Every structure is written in C-alpha cells, then in structure tokens.
Coordinates of C-alpha atoms and ligand atoms in Angstrom, one line a residue:
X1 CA 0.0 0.0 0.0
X2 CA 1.5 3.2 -1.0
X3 CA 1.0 6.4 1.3
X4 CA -1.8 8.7 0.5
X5 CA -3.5 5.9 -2.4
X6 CA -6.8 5.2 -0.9
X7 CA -8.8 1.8 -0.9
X8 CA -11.0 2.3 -4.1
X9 CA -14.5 1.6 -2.3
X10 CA -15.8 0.8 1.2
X11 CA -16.4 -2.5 0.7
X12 CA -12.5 -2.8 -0.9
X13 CA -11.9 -1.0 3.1
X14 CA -14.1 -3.2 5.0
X15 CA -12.6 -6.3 3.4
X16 CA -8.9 -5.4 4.1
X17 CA -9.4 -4.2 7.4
X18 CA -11.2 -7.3 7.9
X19 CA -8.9 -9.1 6.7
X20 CA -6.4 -8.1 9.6
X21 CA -8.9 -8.3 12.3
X22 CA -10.2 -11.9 11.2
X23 CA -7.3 -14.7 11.8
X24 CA -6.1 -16.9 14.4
X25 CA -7.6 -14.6 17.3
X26 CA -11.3 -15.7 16.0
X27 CA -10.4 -19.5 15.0
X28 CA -7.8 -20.2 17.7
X29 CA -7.8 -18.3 20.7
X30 CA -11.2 -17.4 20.8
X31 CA -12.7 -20.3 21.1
X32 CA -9.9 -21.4 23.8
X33 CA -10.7 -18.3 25.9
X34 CA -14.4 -19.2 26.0
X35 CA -14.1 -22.3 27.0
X36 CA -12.2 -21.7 30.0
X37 CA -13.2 -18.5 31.3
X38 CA -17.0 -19.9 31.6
X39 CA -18.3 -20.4 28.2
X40 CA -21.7 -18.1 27.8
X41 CA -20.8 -15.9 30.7
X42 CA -17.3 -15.1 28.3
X43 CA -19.4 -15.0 25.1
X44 CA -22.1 -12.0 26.3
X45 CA -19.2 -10.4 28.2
X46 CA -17.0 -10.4 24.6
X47 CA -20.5 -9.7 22.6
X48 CA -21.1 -6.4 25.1
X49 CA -17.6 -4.8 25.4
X50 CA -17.8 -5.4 21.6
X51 CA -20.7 -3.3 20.6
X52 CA -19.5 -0.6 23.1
X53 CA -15.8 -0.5 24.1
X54 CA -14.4 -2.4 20.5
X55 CA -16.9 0.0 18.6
X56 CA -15.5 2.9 20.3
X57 CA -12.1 2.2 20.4
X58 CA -11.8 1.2 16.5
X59 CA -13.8 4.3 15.6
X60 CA -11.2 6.7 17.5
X61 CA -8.0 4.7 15.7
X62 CA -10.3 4.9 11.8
X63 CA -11.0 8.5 12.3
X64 CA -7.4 9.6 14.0
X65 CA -6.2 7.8 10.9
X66 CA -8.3 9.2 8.0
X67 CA -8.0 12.7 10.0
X68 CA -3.8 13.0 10.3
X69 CA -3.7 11.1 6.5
X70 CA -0.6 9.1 9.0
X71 CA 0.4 6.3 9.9
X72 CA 0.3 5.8 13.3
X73 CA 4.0 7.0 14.9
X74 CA 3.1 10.4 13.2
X75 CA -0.3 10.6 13.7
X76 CA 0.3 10.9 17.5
X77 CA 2.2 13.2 16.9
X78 CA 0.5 15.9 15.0
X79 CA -2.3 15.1 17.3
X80 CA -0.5 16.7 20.3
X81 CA 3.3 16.8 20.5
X82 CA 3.3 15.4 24.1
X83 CA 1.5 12.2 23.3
X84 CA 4.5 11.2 20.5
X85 CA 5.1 8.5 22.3
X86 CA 2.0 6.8 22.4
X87 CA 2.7 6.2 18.9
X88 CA 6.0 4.4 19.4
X89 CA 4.0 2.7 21.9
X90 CA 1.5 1.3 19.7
X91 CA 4.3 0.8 17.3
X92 CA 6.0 -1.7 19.4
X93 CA 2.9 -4.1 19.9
X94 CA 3.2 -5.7 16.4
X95 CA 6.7 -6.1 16.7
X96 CA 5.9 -8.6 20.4
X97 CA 3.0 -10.2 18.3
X98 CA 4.3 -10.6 14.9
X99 CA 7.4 -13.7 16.1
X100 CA 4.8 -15.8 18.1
X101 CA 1.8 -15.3 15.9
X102 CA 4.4 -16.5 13.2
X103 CA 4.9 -19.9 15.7
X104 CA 1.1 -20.3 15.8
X105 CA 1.0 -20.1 12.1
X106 CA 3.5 -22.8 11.6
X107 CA 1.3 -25.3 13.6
X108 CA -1.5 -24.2 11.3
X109 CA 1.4 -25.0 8.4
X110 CA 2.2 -28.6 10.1
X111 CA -1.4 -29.6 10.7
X112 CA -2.2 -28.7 6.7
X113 CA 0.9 -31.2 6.0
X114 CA -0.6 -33.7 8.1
X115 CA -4.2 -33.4 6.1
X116 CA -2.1 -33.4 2.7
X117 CA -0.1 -36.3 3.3
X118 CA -3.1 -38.0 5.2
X119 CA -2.1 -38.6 8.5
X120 CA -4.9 -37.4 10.2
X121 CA -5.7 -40.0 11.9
X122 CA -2.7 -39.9 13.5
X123 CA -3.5 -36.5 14.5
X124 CA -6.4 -37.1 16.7
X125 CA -4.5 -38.0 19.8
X126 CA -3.5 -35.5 22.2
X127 CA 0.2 -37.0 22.5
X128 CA 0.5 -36.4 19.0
X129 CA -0.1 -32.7 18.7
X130 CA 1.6 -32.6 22.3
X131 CA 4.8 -34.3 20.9
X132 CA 5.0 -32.1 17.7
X133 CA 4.9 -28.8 19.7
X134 CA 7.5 -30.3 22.4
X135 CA 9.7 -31.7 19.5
X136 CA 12.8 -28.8 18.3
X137 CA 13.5 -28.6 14.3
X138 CA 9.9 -29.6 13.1
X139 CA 8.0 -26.3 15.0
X140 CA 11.1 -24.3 13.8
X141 CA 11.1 -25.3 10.1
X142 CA 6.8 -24.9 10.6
X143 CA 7.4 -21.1 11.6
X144 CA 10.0 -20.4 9.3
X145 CA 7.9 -21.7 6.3
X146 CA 4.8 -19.7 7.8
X147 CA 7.3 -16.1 7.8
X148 CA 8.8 -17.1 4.6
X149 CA 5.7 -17.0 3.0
X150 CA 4.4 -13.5 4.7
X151 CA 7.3 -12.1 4.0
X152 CA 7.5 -12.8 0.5
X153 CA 3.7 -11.2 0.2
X154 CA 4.7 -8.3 2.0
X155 CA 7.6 -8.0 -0.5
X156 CA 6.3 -8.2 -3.3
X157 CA 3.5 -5.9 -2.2
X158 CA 0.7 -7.7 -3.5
X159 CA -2.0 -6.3 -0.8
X160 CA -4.5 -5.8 -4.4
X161 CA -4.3 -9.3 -5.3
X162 CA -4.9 -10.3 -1.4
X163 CA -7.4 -7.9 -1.5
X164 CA -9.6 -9.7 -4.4
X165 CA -8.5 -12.9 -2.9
X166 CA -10.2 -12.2 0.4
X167 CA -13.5 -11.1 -1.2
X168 CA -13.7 -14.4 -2.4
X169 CA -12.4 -16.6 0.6
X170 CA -13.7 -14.6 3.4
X171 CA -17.2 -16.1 2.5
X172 CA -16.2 -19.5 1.5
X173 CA -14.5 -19.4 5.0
X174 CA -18.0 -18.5 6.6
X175 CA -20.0 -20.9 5.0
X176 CA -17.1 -24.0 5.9
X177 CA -17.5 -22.5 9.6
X178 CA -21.4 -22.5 9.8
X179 CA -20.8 -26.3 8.0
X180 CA -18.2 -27.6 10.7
X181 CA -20.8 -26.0 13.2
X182 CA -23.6 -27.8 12.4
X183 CA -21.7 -30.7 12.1
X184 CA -20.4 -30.2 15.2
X185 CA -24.0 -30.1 17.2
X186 CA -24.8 -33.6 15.5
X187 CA -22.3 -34.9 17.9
X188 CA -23.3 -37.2 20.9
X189 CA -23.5 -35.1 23.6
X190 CA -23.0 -31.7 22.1
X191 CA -26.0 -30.2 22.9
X192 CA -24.5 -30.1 26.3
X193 CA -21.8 -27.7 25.0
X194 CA -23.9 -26.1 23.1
X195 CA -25.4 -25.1 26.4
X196 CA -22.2 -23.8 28.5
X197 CA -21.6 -22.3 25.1
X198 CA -24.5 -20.1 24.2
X199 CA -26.0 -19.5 27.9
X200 CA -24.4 -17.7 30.3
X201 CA -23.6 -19.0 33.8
X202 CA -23.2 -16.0 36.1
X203 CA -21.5 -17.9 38.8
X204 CA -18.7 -18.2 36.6
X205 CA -18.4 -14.4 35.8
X206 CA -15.1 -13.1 37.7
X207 CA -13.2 -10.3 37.1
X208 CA -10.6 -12.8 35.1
X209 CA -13.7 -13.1 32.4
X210 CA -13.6 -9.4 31.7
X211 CA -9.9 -9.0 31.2
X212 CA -9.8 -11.9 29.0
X213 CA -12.7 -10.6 27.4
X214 CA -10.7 -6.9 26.7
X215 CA -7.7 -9.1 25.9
X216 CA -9.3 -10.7 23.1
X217 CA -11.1 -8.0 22.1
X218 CA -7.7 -5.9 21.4
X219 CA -6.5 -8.8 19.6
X220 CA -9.2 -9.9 17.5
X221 CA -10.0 -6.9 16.5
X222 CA -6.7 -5.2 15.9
X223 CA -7.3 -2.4 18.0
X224 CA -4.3 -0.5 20.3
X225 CA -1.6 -1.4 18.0
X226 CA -1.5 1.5 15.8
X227 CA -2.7 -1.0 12.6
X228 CA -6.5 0.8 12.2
X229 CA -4.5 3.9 12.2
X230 CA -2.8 3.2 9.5
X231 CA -5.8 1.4 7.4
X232 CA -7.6 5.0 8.5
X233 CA -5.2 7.0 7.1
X234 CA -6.1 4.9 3.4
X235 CA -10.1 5.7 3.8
X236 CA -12.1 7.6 1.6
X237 CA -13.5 10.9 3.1
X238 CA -16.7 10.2 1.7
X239 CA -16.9 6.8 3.0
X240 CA -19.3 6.2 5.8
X241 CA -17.0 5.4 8.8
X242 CA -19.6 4.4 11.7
X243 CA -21.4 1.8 9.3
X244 CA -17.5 0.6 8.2
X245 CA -16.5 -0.2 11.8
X246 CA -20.4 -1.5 12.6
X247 CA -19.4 -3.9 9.2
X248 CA -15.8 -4.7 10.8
X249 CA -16.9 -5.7 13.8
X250 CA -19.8 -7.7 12.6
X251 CA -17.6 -9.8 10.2
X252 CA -15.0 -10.1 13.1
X253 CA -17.4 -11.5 15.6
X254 CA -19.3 -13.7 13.5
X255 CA -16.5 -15.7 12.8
X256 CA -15.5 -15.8 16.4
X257 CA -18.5 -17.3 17.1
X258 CA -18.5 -19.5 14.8
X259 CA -15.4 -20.5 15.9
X260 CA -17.0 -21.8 19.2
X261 CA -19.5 -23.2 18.2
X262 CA -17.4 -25.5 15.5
X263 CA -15.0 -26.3 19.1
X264 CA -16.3 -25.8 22.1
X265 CA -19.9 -28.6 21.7
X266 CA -17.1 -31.0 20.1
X267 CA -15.3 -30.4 23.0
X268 CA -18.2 -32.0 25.1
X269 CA -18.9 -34.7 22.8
X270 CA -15.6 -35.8 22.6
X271 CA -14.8 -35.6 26.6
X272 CA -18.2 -36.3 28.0
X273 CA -18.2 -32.8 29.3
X274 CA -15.1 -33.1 31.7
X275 CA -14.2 -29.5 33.3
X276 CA -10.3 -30.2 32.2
X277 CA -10.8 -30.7 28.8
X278 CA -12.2 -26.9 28.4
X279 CA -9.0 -25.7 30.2
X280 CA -6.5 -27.3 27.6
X281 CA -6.3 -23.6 26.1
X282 CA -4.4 -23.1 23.1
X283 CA -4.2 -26.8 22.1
X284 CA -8.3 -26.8 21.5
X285 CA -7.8 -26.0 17.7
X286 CA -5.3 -28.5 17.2
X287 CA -6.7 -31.4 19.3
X288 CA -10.5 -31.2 18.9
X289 CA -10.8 -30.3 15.5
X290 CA -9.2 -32.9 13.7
X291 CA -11.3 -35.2 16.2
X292 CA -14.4 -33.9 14.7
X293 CA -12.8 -34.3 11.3
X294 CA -11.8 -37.8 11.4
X295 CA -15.4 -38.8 12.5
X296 CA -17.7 -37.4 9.5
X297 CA -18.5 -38.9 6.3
X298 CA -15.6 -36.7 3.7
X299 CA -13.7 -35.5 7.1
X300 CA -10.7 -35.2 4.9
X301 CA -11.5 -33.2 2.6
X302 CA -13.2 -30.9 4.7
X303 CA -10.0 -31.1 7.1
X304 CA -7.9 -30.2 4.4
X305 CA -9.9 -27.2 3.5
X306 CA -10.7 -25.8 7.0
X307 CA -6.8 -25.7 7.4
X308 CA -6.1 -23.8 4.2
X309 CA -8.8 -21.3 5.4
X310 CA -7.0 -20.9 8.8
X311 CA -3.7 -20.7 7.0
X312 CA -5.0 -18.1 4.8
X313 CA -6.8 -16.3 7.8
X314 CA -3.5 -16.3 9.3
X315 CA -1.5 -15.3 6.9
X316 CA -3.7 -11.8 5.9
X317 CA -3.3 -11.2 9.7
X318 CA 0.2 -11.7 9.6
X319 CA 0.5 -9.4 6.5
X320 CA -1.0 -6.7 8.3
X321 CA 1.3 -7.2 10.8
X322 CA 4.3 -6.9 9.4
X323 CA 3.8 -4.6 6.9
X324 CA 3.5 -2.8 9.5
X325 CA 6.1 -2.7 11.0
X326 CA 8.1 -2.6 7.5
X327 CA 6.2 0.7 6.7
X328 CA 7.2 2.3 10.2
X329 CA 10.8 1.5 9.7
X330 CA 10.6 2.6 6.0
X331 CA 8.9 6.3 7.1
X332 CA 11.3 6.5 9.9
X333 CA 15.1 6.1 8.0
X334 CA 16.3 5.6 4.3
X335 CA 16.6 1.8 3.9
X336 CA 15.3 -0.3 1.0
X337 CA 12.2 -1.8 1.5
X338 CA 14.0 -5.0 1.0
X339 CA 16.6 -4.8 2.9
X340 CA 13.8 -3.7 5.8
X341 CA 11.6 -7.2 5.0
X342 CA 15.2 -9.1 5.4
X343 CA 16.0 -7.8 8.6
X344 CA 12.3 -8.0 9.9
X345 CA 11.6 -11.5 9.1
X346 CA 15.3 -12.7 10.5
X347 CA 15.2 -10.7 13.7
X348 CA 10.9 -12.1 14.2
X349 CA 12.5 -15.5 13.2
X350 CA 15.4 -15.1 16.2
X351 CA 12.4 -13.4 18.5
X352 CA 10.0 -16.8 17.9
X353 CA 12.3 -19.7 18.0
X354 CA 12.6 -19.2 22.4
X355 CA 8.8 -18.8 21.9
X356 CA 8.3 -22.5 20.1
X357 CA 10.7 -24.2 22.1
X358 CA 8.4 -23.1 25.0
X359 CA 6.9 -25.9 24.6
X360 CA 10.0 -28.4 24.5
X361 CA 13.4 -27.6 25.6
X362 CA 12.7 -25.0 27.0
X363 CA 9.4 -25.8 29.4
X364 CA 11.2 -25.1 32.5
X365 CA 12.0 -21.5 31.7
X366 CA 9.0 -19.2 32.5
X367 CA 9.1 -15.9 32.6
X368 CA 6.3 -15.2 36.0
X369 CA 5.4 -18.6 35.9
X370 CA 4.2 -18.2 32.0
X371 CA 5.7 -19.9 29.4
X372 CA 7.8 -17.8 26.9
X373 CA 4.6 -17.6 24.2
X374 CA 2.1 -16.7 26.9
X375 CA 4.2 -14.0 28.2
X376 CA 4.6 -12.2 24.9
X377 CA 1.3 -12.8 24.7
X378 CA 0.6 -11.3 28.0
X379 CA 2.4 -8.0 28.0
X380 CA 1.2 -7.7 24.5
X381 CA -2.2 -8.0 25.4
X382 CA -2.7 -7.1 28.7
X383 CA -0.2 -4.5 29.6
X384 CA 0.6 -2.6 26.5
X385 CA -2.7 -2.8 24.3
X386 CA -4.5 -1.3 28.0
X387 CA -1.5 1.5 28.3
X388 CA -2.2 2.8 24.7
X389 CA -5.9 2.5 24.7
X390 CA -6.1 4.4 28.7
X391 CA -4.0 7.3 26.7
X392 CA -5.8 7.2 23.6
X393 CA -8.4 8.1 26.1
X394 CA -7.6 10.2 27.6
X395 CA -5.7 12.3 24.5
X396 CA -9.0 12.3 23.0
X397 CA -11.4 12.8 26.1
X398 CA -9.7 15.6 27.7
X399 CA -6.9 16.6 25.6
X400 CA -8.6 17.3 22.5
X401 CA -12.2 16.4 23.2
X402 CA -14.3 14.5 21.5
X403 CA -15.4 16.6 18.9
X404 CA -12.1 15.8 17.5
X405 CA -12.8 12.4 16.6
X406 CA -16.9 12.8 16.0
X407 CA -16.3 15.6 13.2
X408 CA -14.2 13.1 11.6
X409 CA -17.0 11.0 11.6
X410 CA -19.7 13.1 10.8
X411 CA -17.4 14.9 7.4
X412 CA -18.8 10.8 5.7
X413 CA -22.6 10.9 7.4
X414 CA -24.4 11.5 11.1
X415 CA -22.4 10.1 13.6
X416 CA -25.5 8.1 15.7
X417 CA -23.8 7.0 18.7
X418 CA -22.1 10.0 19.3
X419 CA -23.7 10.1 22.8
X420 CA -22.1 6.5 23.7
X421 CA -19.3 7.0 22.2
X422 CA -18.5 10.3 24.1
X423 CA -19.1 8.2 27.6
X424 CA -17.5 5.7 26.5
X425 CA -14.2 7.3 25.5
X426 CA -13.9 9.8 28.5
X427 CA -14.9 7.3 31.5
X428 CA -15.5 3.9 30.7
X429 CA -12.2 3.1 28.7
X430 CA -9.8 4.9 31.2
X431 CA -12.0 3.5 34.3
X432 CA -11.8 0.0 32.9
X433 CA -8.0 0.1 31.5
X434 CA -7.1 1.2 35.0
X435 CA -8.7 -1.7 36.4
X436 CA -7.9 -3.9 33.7
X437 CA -4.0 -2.8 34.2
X438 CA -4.1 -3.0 38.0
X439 CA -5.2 -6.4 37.8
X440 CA -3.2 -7.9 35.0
X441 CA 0.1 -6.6 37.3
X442 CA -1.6 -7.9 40.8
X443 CA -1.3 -11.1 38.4
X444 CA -5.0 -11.8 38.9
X445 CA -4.7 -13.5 34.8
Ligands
LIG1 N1 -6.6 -9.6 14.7 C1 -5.8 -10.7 14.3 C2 -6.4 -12.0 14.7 O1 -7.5 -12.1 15.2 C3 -4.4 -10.7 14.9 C4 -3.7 -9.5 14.7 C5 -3.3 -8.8 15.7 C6 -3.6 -9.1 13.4 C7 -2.7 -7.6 15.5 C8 -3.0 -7.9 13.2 C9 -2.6 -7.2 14.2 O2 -5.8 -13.1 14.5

C-alpha cells in the first residue's frame, strides 16, 4: 500500500481491514478463551464490550487515521506533540506479536501437511499434537515456512491481489465454519456444550472473564496497536466510517463465534463434558478439531480445506502485521524496503524460536510462571494494548475532546452513537483500563 493511495470503495476498506482483524484470534484463541473463562458468561461479556468498548475504540483509531492522513508514529504526533510516544508505543505491539503469531502459524502449516499427506488419523491424539509442539526442528522449520511466505507477500507488495483474494475466501471461509458448526451439534452429547456455550452461567463471571474478554477483544480486532490507524489514514472521506467499523466488527465477531460453536460442543462430545478438557487452552484448535474431522462422512477433505482457510486467515493477519512494521521502519530512516523485510523477518524468526521451544526444551523456563509464548502474549495483550488505549483516552477525552474524533466522523454521514461513544471514551475506557491494568500486574490472569 503506497501512502496517501486510498482503498478504491468501502467495501474494498471493510474487506482489508477485515482481513487483519479476522485470523487466528477468532479460529484459535477465541474459542480457547471461551471455553475456560466460563463459556456463555465469556461470550455476552465479549459480545457487550464489543458493541461498546471495540466499537469505540476502532472508531477513535479509523477516524485519527483518516483525520492525520498518517500512519500511526506520526499521527500521534500531530495530534498533540506530548502524546509522540504513544505512537512508538503502539508501534512496538506488532513487533511482540508478529514472532509468536508466526509460531502459531507454523502449527496451522504442520497440521495442513498432516491433512495433505493424510495422516490425520494420526493427528487425533492429544500425545501427538503434544509431541510435535514439544519436539525442536519440526515447529522451527513450521514457523519459518509460515514467515517465509508473509514475507514474501509483504515484498512483493501484493496487498490488491490479497485484497480480491479475500473477497472471495472470506465467504467461503463462513459458510465452511457454519458447516463444521452444524456438524459439530450432530455430535453425541454436544448439545450439552452447546449449552455452557450459548448461555451464560453468572456464577462463573469473575473479574478474570472481563480481562480476557478486553484481551481478546484488542487482539481480534486489531485495536491498540497503531494498525486501524494506519488502514484509516487509506479511507475515503466520503466513505461512511460508523457503518464501516459496525461492518468490521460484525464480520470479526461472527467468525469468532462460529469458531466456538465448531469447538467448544465437540469439546463436550468428545470428553463427555469433563471440566479439564475446556481448560487445555491453546491446544483446543489443534486437538478437537481434527477429532471432529476424522469422524464425519468426507472428514478429509473438509479437514484439508478448514486448514487452508486458517492458514489463509492467518496469513492476511500476519500481513498486516508486518507490513506494519516494515512501513514504520521505512517512514522513519532511508533503507530499502527489501533490505527492511530481510531484517524484519530474520530478527521475528530469532524473537520466535525461544517462543516455540516453550513448549519443548525450553518448558522449565517461564518468565512469572508463563511460558515464553504466553508472556509475549501477556504483556502484549494485557499491559501494553491497556497502556495505549487508557491514553488514547484520555488524549481524545480531555486533551482534544471528542469533537475531534466525532467531526471526523460526521465529514462521511451522522455520527448516531455519538452520545455512547463520548461516555464511552472519556470514562468507561480509562476507568476499565485502570482496572484492567491493576489487575493484570496484581497477576489476577
Ligand atoms: N486480529 C488478528 C487475529 O485475530 C491478529 C492481529 C493482531 C492481526 C494484530 C494484526 C494485528 O488473529
């Protein structure tokens, strides 16, 4: 994407921005996250701080994008001189997520191998997904192959031709979801999952469900890292910004639920609704799912094309992410772009090996009794997405009002949740990032 070219339509907008927001966080952490932190209870939590605190927060980083016409370092910037490094702030978040979402996307690699080469019935068992995260070289080669590729894309710049590509996938990845779901549900003793799933249980709310909640919500949704910023500062004036982030989210969400529903009832089914199988967390994806898999009627196939789909999901994420950080290294000093994707894929490839041999050699080393992935993800999610949304807040509460961002807004239509969204900014996002921070740090997560 070249500076100051805009997306040609809102749709074209809507489409790439979605394409960011929608990737592992919906297909594999999602669905992790709701099963352990109480299933339905997690689900209306996510769906409420969606339609409020997501909304908001995504319409503040589209509209300080299209506003500034920057990406996000400079954009903070020429906001208000004293908030410049908020922007590096933001800035630094991809660079934590990019290695380990690379390591993630290398076991989406491995488990497409498996379906090629047919060895999914292998697959099913625990041990074996357990043994191929644990083992050194294979998860190494998985991540490199899975940065290879994003790195190639991001080189050769072709964001138009992932752009059509995802108009046509993005769909086809729905319709396989609502297909795995339904699927899913047939399942002796599903129903049952279906249950803890959809209804919420409020003697499992706790304050943990909330901040995993927000933590997802961030990730999912791409928000506190800078990235709408910069898809902002490529909208159309004209282009109706309140119904673009309504659109986002929607698209975002749905396929998070989805997500659960194609896991979290085969979860029951296939565990006769034992507590510990919910808590297995990031292994869900990779254990359940090929379970379900190998028991329908043309498993394989299906197998084989839910795993492209996730790889594909992954990669437009990972895209986003690192062109990202390419384009903030490229505004800052004079090097090739080249020479920047070299260095950027071999330092992320140095940053995410300790990350994948978390889960092998290196077990024993935690970093406040998390393992090396979950910290990233941690400090990432928890500490530095709440710092940059609290100032955000407060930049655009008190600094420079509200009006700031709802004129943006209103220059492409009426802005109707300008009432919410003025609450909302000024004393519900710093209240709850204060709480949200206090606890993460008392280690409550
Ligand atoms: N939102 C993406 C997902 O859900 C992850 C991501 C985070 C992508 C940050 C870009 C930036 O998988």
């Amino acid at each position: 994407m070249e500076k100051k070219s805009s997306f040609s339509s809102r749709i074209g907008f809507v489409l790439a921005a979605a394409g960011s927001a929608v990737g592992l966080g919906n297909i594999w952490r999602f669905p992790y996250l709701a099963a352990k932190y109480g299933g339905g209870i997690f689900l209306l939590v996510y769906l409420i701080l969606a339609v409020t605190f997501g909304f908001a927060l995504m319409v503040t980083e589209i509209s300080i994008g299209r506003k500034t016409g920057k990406s996000v370092i400079d954009a903070y910037k020429l906001i208000d001189g004293r908030f410049s490094f908020l922007g590096y702030l933001a800035a630094l978040v991809p660079i934590i997520i990019f290695p380990y979402y690379c390591v993630i996307g290398g076991w989406v690699v491995k488990f497409l191998t498996v379906y090629i080469t047919g060895q999914e019935h292998e697959a099913t068992s625990p041990e074996y997904f357990g043994n191929f995260i644990g083992s050194t070289a294979e998860p190494i080669i998985c991540l490199a192959v899975f940065l290879f590729i994003t790195a190639l894309v991001v080189l050769l710049g072709v964001e138009k031709g992932i752009e059509k590509v995802s108009k046509f996938l993005m769909p086809v990845l729905i319709c396989m979801s609502i297909g795995t779901a339904a699927y899913s549900l047939l399942l002796d003793g599903a129903v049952e999952g279906l249950v803890y799933y959809v209804k919420p249980n409020f003697s499992l709310f706790s304050i943990k469900t909330v901040i995993a909640a927000m933590g997802q919500l961030f990730y999912s949704m791409s928000l506190a890292m800078g990235i709408m910023v910069t898809y902002g500062s490529y909208m159309q004036k004209n282009d109706d910004l309140e119904k673009s982030v309504r659109n986002i989210e929607i698209f975002d969400t749905s396929i998070a639920f989805l997500s659960g529903m194609m896991i979290i009832p085969a979860v029951f089914a296939f565990s006769g609704g034992d507590p510990e199988a919910l808590q297995k967390g990031p292994t869900l994806m990779f254990v359940t799912l090929p379970n379900v898999f190998v028991s329908m009627n043309g498993g394989h196939i299906f197998g084989l094309v839910f795993f492209i789909l996730v790889l594909f999901a992954a990669l437009t994420s990972a895209i986003s992410l690192m062109e990202t950080i390419v384009s903030i290294i490229a505004d800052r000093f004079k090097i090739k772009r080249p020479v920047i994707c070299l260095a950027v894929m071999l330092f992320s490839f140095l940053i995410a090996i300790p990350s994948s041999l978390g889960y092998g050699v290196l077990a024993d080393f935690t970093i406040f009794k998390m393992q090396i992935l979950d910290f990233f993800d941690f400090i990432s999610n928890n500490i530095m997405m709440p710092i940059v949304a609290l100032l955000t807040a407060v930049l655009i509460g008190f600094v420079v009002k509200p009006k700031y961002i709802s004129d943006e807004v209103e220059v492409s239509g009426k802005f109707k949740s300008k009432k919410m969204y003025n609450v909302i900014i000024k004393y519900i996002v710093p209240v709850c990032m204060v709480i949200i921070l206090v606890s993460s740090i008392l280690g409550y997560v």
